Amino acid sequence: MAEVGTDIQKAIHFLADNVIGIPTETVYGLAANGYDAALVARIFAVKNRPTFDPLIVHTHSITAVDEFAFLTHPSLIKLAQTFWPGPLTLLLPKKDSIPELVTSGLPQVAVRIPAHPLTLGLLNNLPFPLAAPSANPFGYVSPTTAQHVIDQLGSKIPYVLDGGPCSIGLESTIVGIENNQVIVYRLGGLQIEQIEATIGKVTLKIQQHANPTAPGMLDSHYAPSKKLFAGVKAALFVAHKSEHPFIINFQHSIEDYPTELQLVLSRTGNLEEAATHLFSFLRLADQSKASIIVAEMLPEIGLGRAVNDRLRRASR
Ligand code: TXA
Ligand code: MG
């Protein structure tokens, strides 16, 4: 079983020849030396992830990005300066220092500076960046606590750096350039409204499938094991009441329905708070005695859009 702790030196020690769990403000990552193809291969093996689904490379500063990618587009520089460290991933032309396996052979590498003090401390003390996908088995809900990582991957890795519960709880927003236009490829912890306030209108090209190079192969993502229905709660409740579903409510619980079969994402209707709870509630719903899950969609603004995106994917 993996050891859990807050010791950066231990993390460095294990990273010499293995992969470990690391905290970020979005979700926990499964990290390895991003320059070492053999160790990166181990990430794919531990996650049971197909090698055609590329990884995000994490580093500690814009200067350090220069060692493995070209950050040259003015809009992306502006976003990097404004939102890093933070829940933003940029697709940048890669340099030769990044093995092909990291990008699944694509010419661009996904890059992020995470805003977590422990992981920034770790990155600052490493002579290489960390390739890290979310630390869940491929296709399952991302982990937002060290315990989530232990529950699913604990027997396959030596160490999880414990940074507490993730403060955002949704994966990063992925942004790149096509034909000189800024494109958002994945909704996430950085809101579209914040991006547009900084660089103007952007185009959404949200992948129906997790993998850009092999569309159609990765239908369901971020999904619990149980069947999930997402939408307008009142209608879903009428349709599924007799099946005694586990209900993930946005703001209000359902009266006269068992309290052990429902949770509320945010009693005050706060979208950020709702986002931090989403993935852990999906796990609790999965562990409950209910056989199906009903989730109420959020208002389609701010982080509500990213939450709804995850619920739509989970309900396929
Ligand atoms: O918040 C996050 O982004 C977390 C934390 C750990 O940083 N990481 C994360 O990684 O969510 P992952 O692997 O679960 O999701 C990354 C997504 C993948 O679906 C992949 O298709 C896309 O980013 N991606 C990575 N590299 C890419 C590339 N070179 N071109 C296009 N898409 C890429
Ligand atoms: Mg993932």
Short mmCIF file of C-alpha atoms and ligand atoms in Angstrom, two decimals:
data_model
loop_
_atom_site.label_atom_id
_atom_site.label_comp_id
_atom_site.label_asym_id
_atom_site.label_seq_id
_atom_site.Cartn_x
_atom_site.Cartn_y
_atom_site.Cartn_z
CA MET A 1 0.00 0.00 0.00
CA ALA A 2 1.21 3.47 -0.80
CA GLU A 3 2.55 5.59 2.01
CA VAL A 4 0.72 8.92 2.49
CA GLY A 5 2.54 12.01 3.74
CA THR A 6 3.61 15.58 3.22
CA ASP A 7 7.34 14.94 2.81
CA ILE A 8 8.75 16.56 -0.36
CA GLN A 9 12.10 14.78 0.08
CA LYS A 10 10.35 11.43 0.09
CA ALA A 11 8.42 12.40 -3.02
CA ILE A 12 11.69 13.31 -4.75
CA HIS A 13 13.20 9.99 -3.67
CA PHE A 14 10.36 7.92 -5.12
CA LEU A 15 10.23 9.97 -8.34
CA ALA A 16 13.77 8.80 -9.19
CA ASP A 17 12.39 5.47 -10.37
CA ASN A 18 8.62 5.45 -9.92
CA VAL A 19 5.30 7.31 -10.16
CA ILE A 20 3.56 8.96 -7.18
CA GLY A 21 0.31 10.75 -6.36
CA ILE A 22 0.51 14.55 -6.09
CA PRO A 23 -2.03 17.16 -4.99
CA THR A 24 -3.06 20.08 -7.15
CA GLU A 25 -5.79 22.69 -6.71
CA THR A 26 -7.86 20.95 -9.44
CA VAL A 27 -7.58 17.19 -8.85
CA TYR A 28 -4.85 14.80 -7.69
CA GLY A 29 -2.33 13.77 -10.34
CA LEU A 30 -0.36 10.59 -11.00
CA ALA A 31 3.11 12.02 -11.60
CA ALA A 32 6.39 10.91 -13.15
CA ASN A 33 9.52 12.48 -14.63
CA GLY A 34 8.22 14.06 -17.84
CA TYR A 35 11.58 13.59 -19.59
CA ASP A 36 11.77 9.84 -18.91
CA ALA A 37 9.75 7.76 -21.37
CA ALA A 38 10.06 4.57 -19.32
CA LEU A 39 8.63 6.22 -16.20
CA VAL A 40 5.93 7.93 -18.25
CA ALA A 41 5.01 4.49 -19.64
CA ARG A 42 4.45 3.40 -16.06
CA ILE A 43 1.78 6.14 -15.64
CA PHE A 44 -0.21 4.63 -18.51
CA ALA A 45 0.18 1.15 -17.02
CA VAL A 46 -0.90 2.17 -13.50
CA LYS A 47 -3.95 4.04 -14.82
CA ASN A 48 -4.74 1.45 -17.44
CA ARG A 49 -4.85 4.36 -19.86
CA PRO A 50 -4.48 3.95 -23.63
CA THR A 51 -1.23 5.49 -24.87
CA PHE A 52 -3.06 7.55 -27.50
CA ASP A 53 -4.46 9.80 -24.74
CA PRO A 54 -1.70 12.39 -24.07
CA LEU A 55 -0.58 13.75 -20.68
CA ILE A 56 -0.28 17.23 -19.15
CA VAL A 57 3.24 18.35 -18.17
CA HIS A 58 3.49 20.35 -14.93
CA THR A 59 6.18 22.84 -14.03
CA HIS A 60 6.82 25.68 -11.56
CA SER A 61 7.43 28.82 -13.63
CA ILE A 62 6.98 30.39 -17.04
CA THR A 63 10.77 30.46 -17.40
CA ALA A 64 10.92 26.70 -16.86
CA VAL A 65 8.35 26.12 -19.64
CA ASP A 66 11.05 27.25 -22.05
CA GLU A 67 12.98 24.02 -21.43
CA PHE A 68 10.35 21.88 -23.14
CA ALA A 69 7.80 24.04 -25.04
CA PHE A 70 7.38 27.25 -27.04
CA LEU A 71 5.18 29.83 -25.33
CA THR A 72 5.09 32.48 -28.05
CA HIS A 73 1.48 33.34 -28.95
CA PRO A 74 0.60 36.72 -27.37
CA SER A 75 -2.85 35.58 -26.16
CA LEU A 76 -1.41 32.47 -24.52
CA ILE A 77 1.39 34.50 -22.92
CA LYS A 78 -1.27 36.84 -21.53
CA LEU A 79 -3.30 33.91 -20.16
CA ALA A 80 -0.18 32.32 -18.66
CA GLN A 81 0.81 35.57 -16.96
CA THR A 82 -2.70 36.13 -15.63
CA PHE A 83 -3.77 32.64 -14.53
CA TRP A 84 -0.61 30.65 -13.71
CA PRO A 85 -0.19 29.13 -11.22
CA GLY A 86 -3.78 27.97 -11.66
CA PRO A 87 -6.38 25.71 -13.29
CA LEU A 88 -5.30 26.50 -16.87
CA THR A 89 -3.59 24.13 -19.31
CA LEU A 90 -2.04 25.50 -22.52
CA LEU A 91 -1.38 23.44 -25.66
CA LEU A 92 2.06 24.57 -26.87
CA PRO A 93 4.44 23.39 -29.61
CA LYS A 94 6.74 20.88 -27.95
CA LYS A 95 10.53 20.76 -27.86
CA ASP A 96 12.57 17.57 -28.28
CA SER A 97 13.09 17.19 -24.53
CA ILE A 98 9.51 15.86 -24.24
CA PRO A 99 9.23 12.20 -25.26
CA GLU A 100 6.64 11.37 -27.93
CA LEU A 101 4.82 9.13 -25.47
CA VAL A 102 3.87 12.17 -23.36
CA THR A 103 2.04 13.81 -26.28
CA SER A 104 0.94 10.55 -27.96
CA GLY A 105 2.99 11.65 -30.96
CA LEU A 106 1.20 15.02 -31.29
CA PRO A 107 3.34 18.09 -32.08
CA GLN A 108 1.93 20.02 -29.10
CA VAL A 109 2.40 19.42 -25.40
CA ALA A 110 -0.19 20.30 -22.74
CA VAL A 111 1.44 22.48 -20.03
CA ARG A 112 0.28 23.67 -16.63
CA ILE A 113 1.66 25.41 -13.54
CA PRO A 114 -0.49 24.10 -10.68
CA ALA A 115 -1.41 26.36 -7.74
CA HIS A 116 -0.69 24.06 -4.85
CA PRO A 117 2.08 25.04 -2.41
CA LEU A 118 3.24 21.47 -1.75
CA THR A 119 3.45 20.52 -5.42
CA LEU A 120 5.03 23.84 -6.38
CA GLY A 121 7.59 23.18 -3.65
CA LEU A 122 8.21 19.75 -5.13
CA LEU A 123 8.51 21.05 -8.71
CA ASN A 124 10.93 23.74 -7.58
CA ASN A 125 13.23 21.04 -6.23
CA LEU A 126 13.19 18.79 -9.30
CA PRO A 127 15.46 19.08 -12.37
CA PHE A 128 12.57 17.92 -14.58
CA PRO A 129 8.84 18.69 -15.09
CA LEU A 130 6.16 16.20 -14.00
CA ALA A 131 3.91 14.49 -16.51
CA ALA A 132 0.66 13.83 -14.68
CA PRO A 133 -2.86 12.80 -15.64
CA SER A 134 -5.58 12.71 -13.02
CA ALA A 135 -4.84 9.90 -10.54
CA ASN A 136 -7.87 7.71 -11.26
CA PRO A 137 -8.20 4.46 -13.20
CA PHE A 138 -8.90 5.37 -16.82
CA GLY A 139 -12.52 6.44 -17.37
CA TYR A 140 -13.41 6.87 -13.68
CA VAL A 141 -14.11 10.05 -11.70
CA SER A 142 -11.00 12.14 -10.85
CA PRO A 143 -9.70 12.07 -7.24
CA THR A 144 -9.99 15.17 -5.05
CA THR A 145 -8.41 13.76 -1.87
CA ALA A 146 -5.33 11.62 -1.13
CA GLN A 147 -7.70 8.93 0.16
CA HIS A 148 -9.44 8.76 -3.25
CA VAL A 149 -6.02 8.02 -4.81
CA ILE A 150 -5.25 5.36 -2.19
CA ASP A 151 -8.67 3.74 -2.63
CA GLN A 152 -8.08 3.03 -6.30
CA LEU A 153 -4.35 3.07 -7.00
CA GLY A 154 -2.84 2.57 -3.54
CA SER A 155 -1.50 -0.91 -4.29
CA LYS A 156 0.28 0.20 -7.47
CA ILE A 157 2.28 3.24 -6.30
CA PRO A 158 4.73 3.85 -3.43
CA TYR A 159 3.67 7.31 -2.25
CA VAL A 160 0.90 9.91 -2.25
CA LEU A 161 1.85 13.45 -1.35
CA ASP A 162 -1.12 14.61 0.75
CA GLY A 163 -2.11 18.22 0.13
CA GLY A 164 -5.60 18.00 1.61
CA PRO A 165 -8.85 18.23 -0.36
CA CYS A 166 -8.52 20.00 -3.73
CA SER A 167 -9.70 23.60 -3.51
CA ILE A 168 -11.25 23.65 -7.01
CA GLY A 169 -12.22 20.02 -7.53
CA LEU A 170 -12.54 20.06 -11.34
CA GLU A 171 -9.77 19.46 -13.87
CA SER A 172 -8.04 22.40 -15.55
CA THR A 173 -9.47 24.30 -18.53
CA ILE A 174 -7.53 23.38 -21.70
CA VAL A 175 -6.74 26.18 -24.17
CA GLY A 176 -4.82 26.26 -27.47
CA ILE A 177 -4.48 28.06 -30.78
CA GLU A 178 -5.84 27.12 -34.22
CA ASN A 179 -5.46 29.48 -37.18
CA ASN A 180 -4.45 32.24 -34.79
CA GLN A 181 -7.75 31.81 -32.86
CA VAL A 182 -7.91 30.93 -29.17
CA ILE A 183 -9.76 27.64 -28.72
CA VAL A 184 -11.04 26.10 -25.47
CA TYR A 185 -10.91 22.29 -25.70
CA ARG A 186 -12.01 21.33 -22.21
CA LEU A 187 -14.19 23.25 -19.75
CA GLY A 188 -12.63 23.22 -16.30
CA GLY A 189 -11.62 25.09 -13.19
CA LEU A 190 -10.83 28.34 -15.00
CA GLN A 191 -14.10 29.93 -16.12
CA ILE A 192 -14.67 30.96 -19.74
CA GLU A 193 -15.88 34.33 -18.42
CA GLN A 194 -12.46 34.89 -16.78
CA ILE A 195 -10.61 33.95 -19.96
CA GLU A 196 -12.75 36.23 -22.13
CA ALA A 197 -12.37 39.12 -19.69
CA THR A 198 -8.61 38.82 -20.27
CA ILE A 199 -8.18 38.16 -24.00
CA GLY A 200 -11.63 38.64 -25.55
CA LYS A 201 -13.95 36.15 -27.24
CA VAL A 202 -12.79 32.54 -27.53
CA THR A 203 -14.13 29.59 -29.50
CA LEU A 204 -15.34 26.48 -27.68
CA LYS A 205 -14.42 23.16 -29.25
CA ILE A 206 -15.36 20.85 -26.47
CA GLN A 207 -14.34 17.30 -27.32
CA GLN A 208 -17.23 14.88 -27.28
CA HIS A 209 -14.58 12.30 -26.61
CA ALA A 210 -11.65 12.60 -24.27
CA ASN A 211 -9.10 11.86 -26.91
CA PRO A 212 -8.42 14.30 -29.73
CA THR A 213 -6.62 11.80 -31.97
CA ALA A 214 -9.08 8.93 -31.95
CA PRO A 215 -12.59 10.32 -31.74
CA GLY A 216 -15.29 7.77 -31.06
CA MET A 217 -13.23 5.51 -28.89
CA LEU A 218 -13.60 7.18 -25.52
CA ASP A 219 -17.30 7.71 -25.04
CA SER A 220 -17.77 7.72 -21.35
CA HIS A 221 -15.40 9.64 -19.13
CA TYR A 222 -15.39 10.94 -15.58
CA ALA A 223 -18.03 8.30 -14.95
CA PRO A 224 -19.08 6.49 -11.79
CA SER A 225 -19.79 2.75 -12.10
CA LYS A 226 -23.53 3.14 -11.57
CA LYS A 227 -25.82 4.48 -14.25
CA LEU A 228 -26.23 8.23 -13.86
CA PHE A 229 -29.05 10.44 -15.09
CA ALA A 230 -28.40 14.19 -15.23
CA GLY A 231 -30.85 16.95 -16.00
CA VAL A 232 -33.80 18.80 -14.49
CA LYS A 233 -34.30 17.28 -11.07
CA ALA A 234 -38.10 17.38 -10.83
CA ALA A 235 -38.56 15.50 -14.09
CA LEU A 236 -35.82 12.95 -13.30
CA PHE A 237 -37.22 12.36 -9.83
CA VAL A 238 -40.69 11.60 -11.18
CA ALA A 239 -39.22 9.26 -13.79
CA HIS A 240 -36.90 7.35 -11.42
CA LYS A 241 -38.44 7.67 -7.95
CA SER A 242 -39.54 4.02 -7.87
CA GLU A 243 -35.92 2.90 -8.41
CA HIS A 244 -34.83 4.68 -5.18
CA PRO A 245 -31.95 6.57 -6.81
CA PHE A 246 -29.12 8.33 -5.02
CA ILE A 247 -29.76 12.02 -5.66
CA ILE A 248 -27.10 14.71 -6.03
CA ASN A 249 -29.00 17.95 -5.52
CA PHE A 250 -27.67 21.39 -6.40
CA GLN A 251 -29.09 23.55 -3.63
CA HIS A 252 -32.07 21.91 -1.93
CA SER A 253 -32.65 18.37 -0.76
CA ILE A 254 -35.90 16.59 -1.57
CA GLU A 255 -38.37 16.58 1.30
CA ASP A 256 -39.83 13.22 2.25
CA TYR A 257 -36.95 11.39 0.61
CA PRO A 258 -34.38 9.43 2.70
CA THR A 259 -31.48 11.62 3.80
CA GLU A 260 -29.00 8.76 3.30
CA LEU A 261 -29.92 8.72 -0.39
CA GLN A 262 -29.17 12.35 -1.17
CA LEU A 263 -26.55 15.08 -0.90
CA VAL A 264 -26.55 18.81 -1.60
CA LEU A 265 -23.70 20.37 -3.62
CA SER A 266 -24.12 23.88 -2.14
CA ARG A 267 -26.86 25.02 0.21
CA THR A 268 -26.17 28.65 -0.73
CA GLY A 269 -26.19 27.91 -4.46
CA ASN A 270 -22.49 28.74 -4.77
CA LEU A 271 -21.12 27.24 -8.01
CA GLU A 272 -17.50 27.08 -6.77
CA GLU A 273 -18.56 25.21 -3.67
CA ALA A 274 -20.69 22.87 -5.76
CA ALA A 275 -17.68 22.13 -8.00
CA THR A 276 -15.45 21.20 -5.06
CA HIS A 277 -18.01 18.60 -3.93
CA LEU A 278 -18.97 17.06 -7.27
CA PHE A 279 -16.40 14.28 -7.64
CA SER A 280 -16.42 13.18 -4.00
CA PHE A 281 -20.24 13.06 -4.08
CA LEU A 282 -20.17 10.94 -7.24
CA ARG A 283 -17.91 8.51 -5.37
CA LEU A 284 -20.24 8.46 -2.35
CA ALA A 285 -23.21 7.88 -4.64
CA ASP A 286 -21.32 4.99 -6.23
CA GLN A 287 -20.65 3.46 -2.79
CA SER A 288 -24.27 3.87 -1.61
CA LYS A 289 -26.85 1.09 -1.65
CA ALA A 290 -28.77 2.81 -4.47
CA SER A 291 -28.52 1.19 -7.89
CA ILE A 292 -28.75 4.38 -9.97
CA ILE A 293 -27.74 8.03 -9.53
CA VAL A 294 -29.77 11.14 -10.37
CA ALA A 295 -27.86 14.44 -10.59
CA GLU A 296 -29.34 17.90 -10.88
CA MET A 297 -27.71 20.11 -13.52
CA LEU A 298 -26.44 23.55 -12.46
CA PRO A 299 -27.08 26.95 -14.04
CA GLU A 300 -25.03 27.10 -17.26
CA ILE A 301 -22.71 29.91 -16.07
CA GLY A 302 -19.23 30.08 -14.50
CA LEU A 303 -18.13 26.75 -13.04
CA GLY A 304 -21.70 25.50 -13.55
CA ARG A 305 -20.78 24.91 -17.20
CA ALA A 306 -17.82 22.69 -16.32
CA VAL A 307 -19.84 20.78 -13.71
CA ASN A 308 -22.64 20.20 -16.25
CA ASP A 309 -20.05 19.05 -18.81
CA ARG A 310 -18.78 16.39 -16.37
CA LEU A 311 -22.35 15.32 -15.55
CA ARG A 312 -23.19 14.97 -19.25
CA ARG A 313 -20.12 12.80 -19.81
CA ALA A 314 -20.85 10.73 -16.71
CA SER A 315 -24.40 10.09 -17.90
CA ARG A 316 -23.42 8.50 -21.20
O1 TXA B 1 -6.38 19.65 -13.73
C1 TXA B 1 -5.82 18.89 -14.50
O2 TXA B 1 -5.68 19.16 -15.70
C2 TXA B 1 -5.31 17.55 -13.94
C3 TXA B 1 -4.20 17.86 -12.93
C4 TXA B 1 -3.54 16.61 -12.41
O3 TXA B 1 -3.27 18.74 -13.51
N1 TXA B 1 -4.84 16.71 -14.99
C5 TXA B 1 -5.70 16.11 -15.85
O4 TXA B 1 -5.06 15.25 -16.75
O5 TXA B 1 -6.90 16.26 -15.86
P1 TXA B 1 -5.83 14.21 -17.64
O6 TXA B 1 -4.77 13.41 -18.29
O7 TXA B 1 -6.79 13.45 -16.80
O8 TXA B 1 -6.56 15.06 -18.72
C6 TXA B 1 -5.79 15.77 -19.66
C7 TXA B 1 -6.50 15.91 -20.96
C8 TXA B 1 -6.61 14.57 -21.69
O9 TXA B 1 -7.96 14.24 -21.88
C9 TXA B 1 -5.91 14.78 -23.00
O10 TXA B 1 -6.69 14.32 -24.07
C10 TXA B 1 -5.68 16.28 -23.08
O11 TXA B 1 -5.70 16.76 -21.78
N2 TXA B 1 -4.36 16.52 -23.66
C11 TXA B 1 -3.17 16.30 -23.07
N3 TXA B 1 -2.14 16.55 -23.90
C12 TXA B 1 -2.70 16.96 -25.05
C13 TXA B 1 -2.17 17.35 -26.31
N4 TXA B 1 -0.86 17.37 -26.53
N5 TXA B 1 -3.03 17.70 -27.29
C14 TXA B 1 -4.37 17.67 -27.05
N6 TXA B 1 -4.94 17.30 -25.89
C15 TXA B 1 -4.13 16.94 -24.90
MG MG B 2 -8.40 12.47 -16.30
#
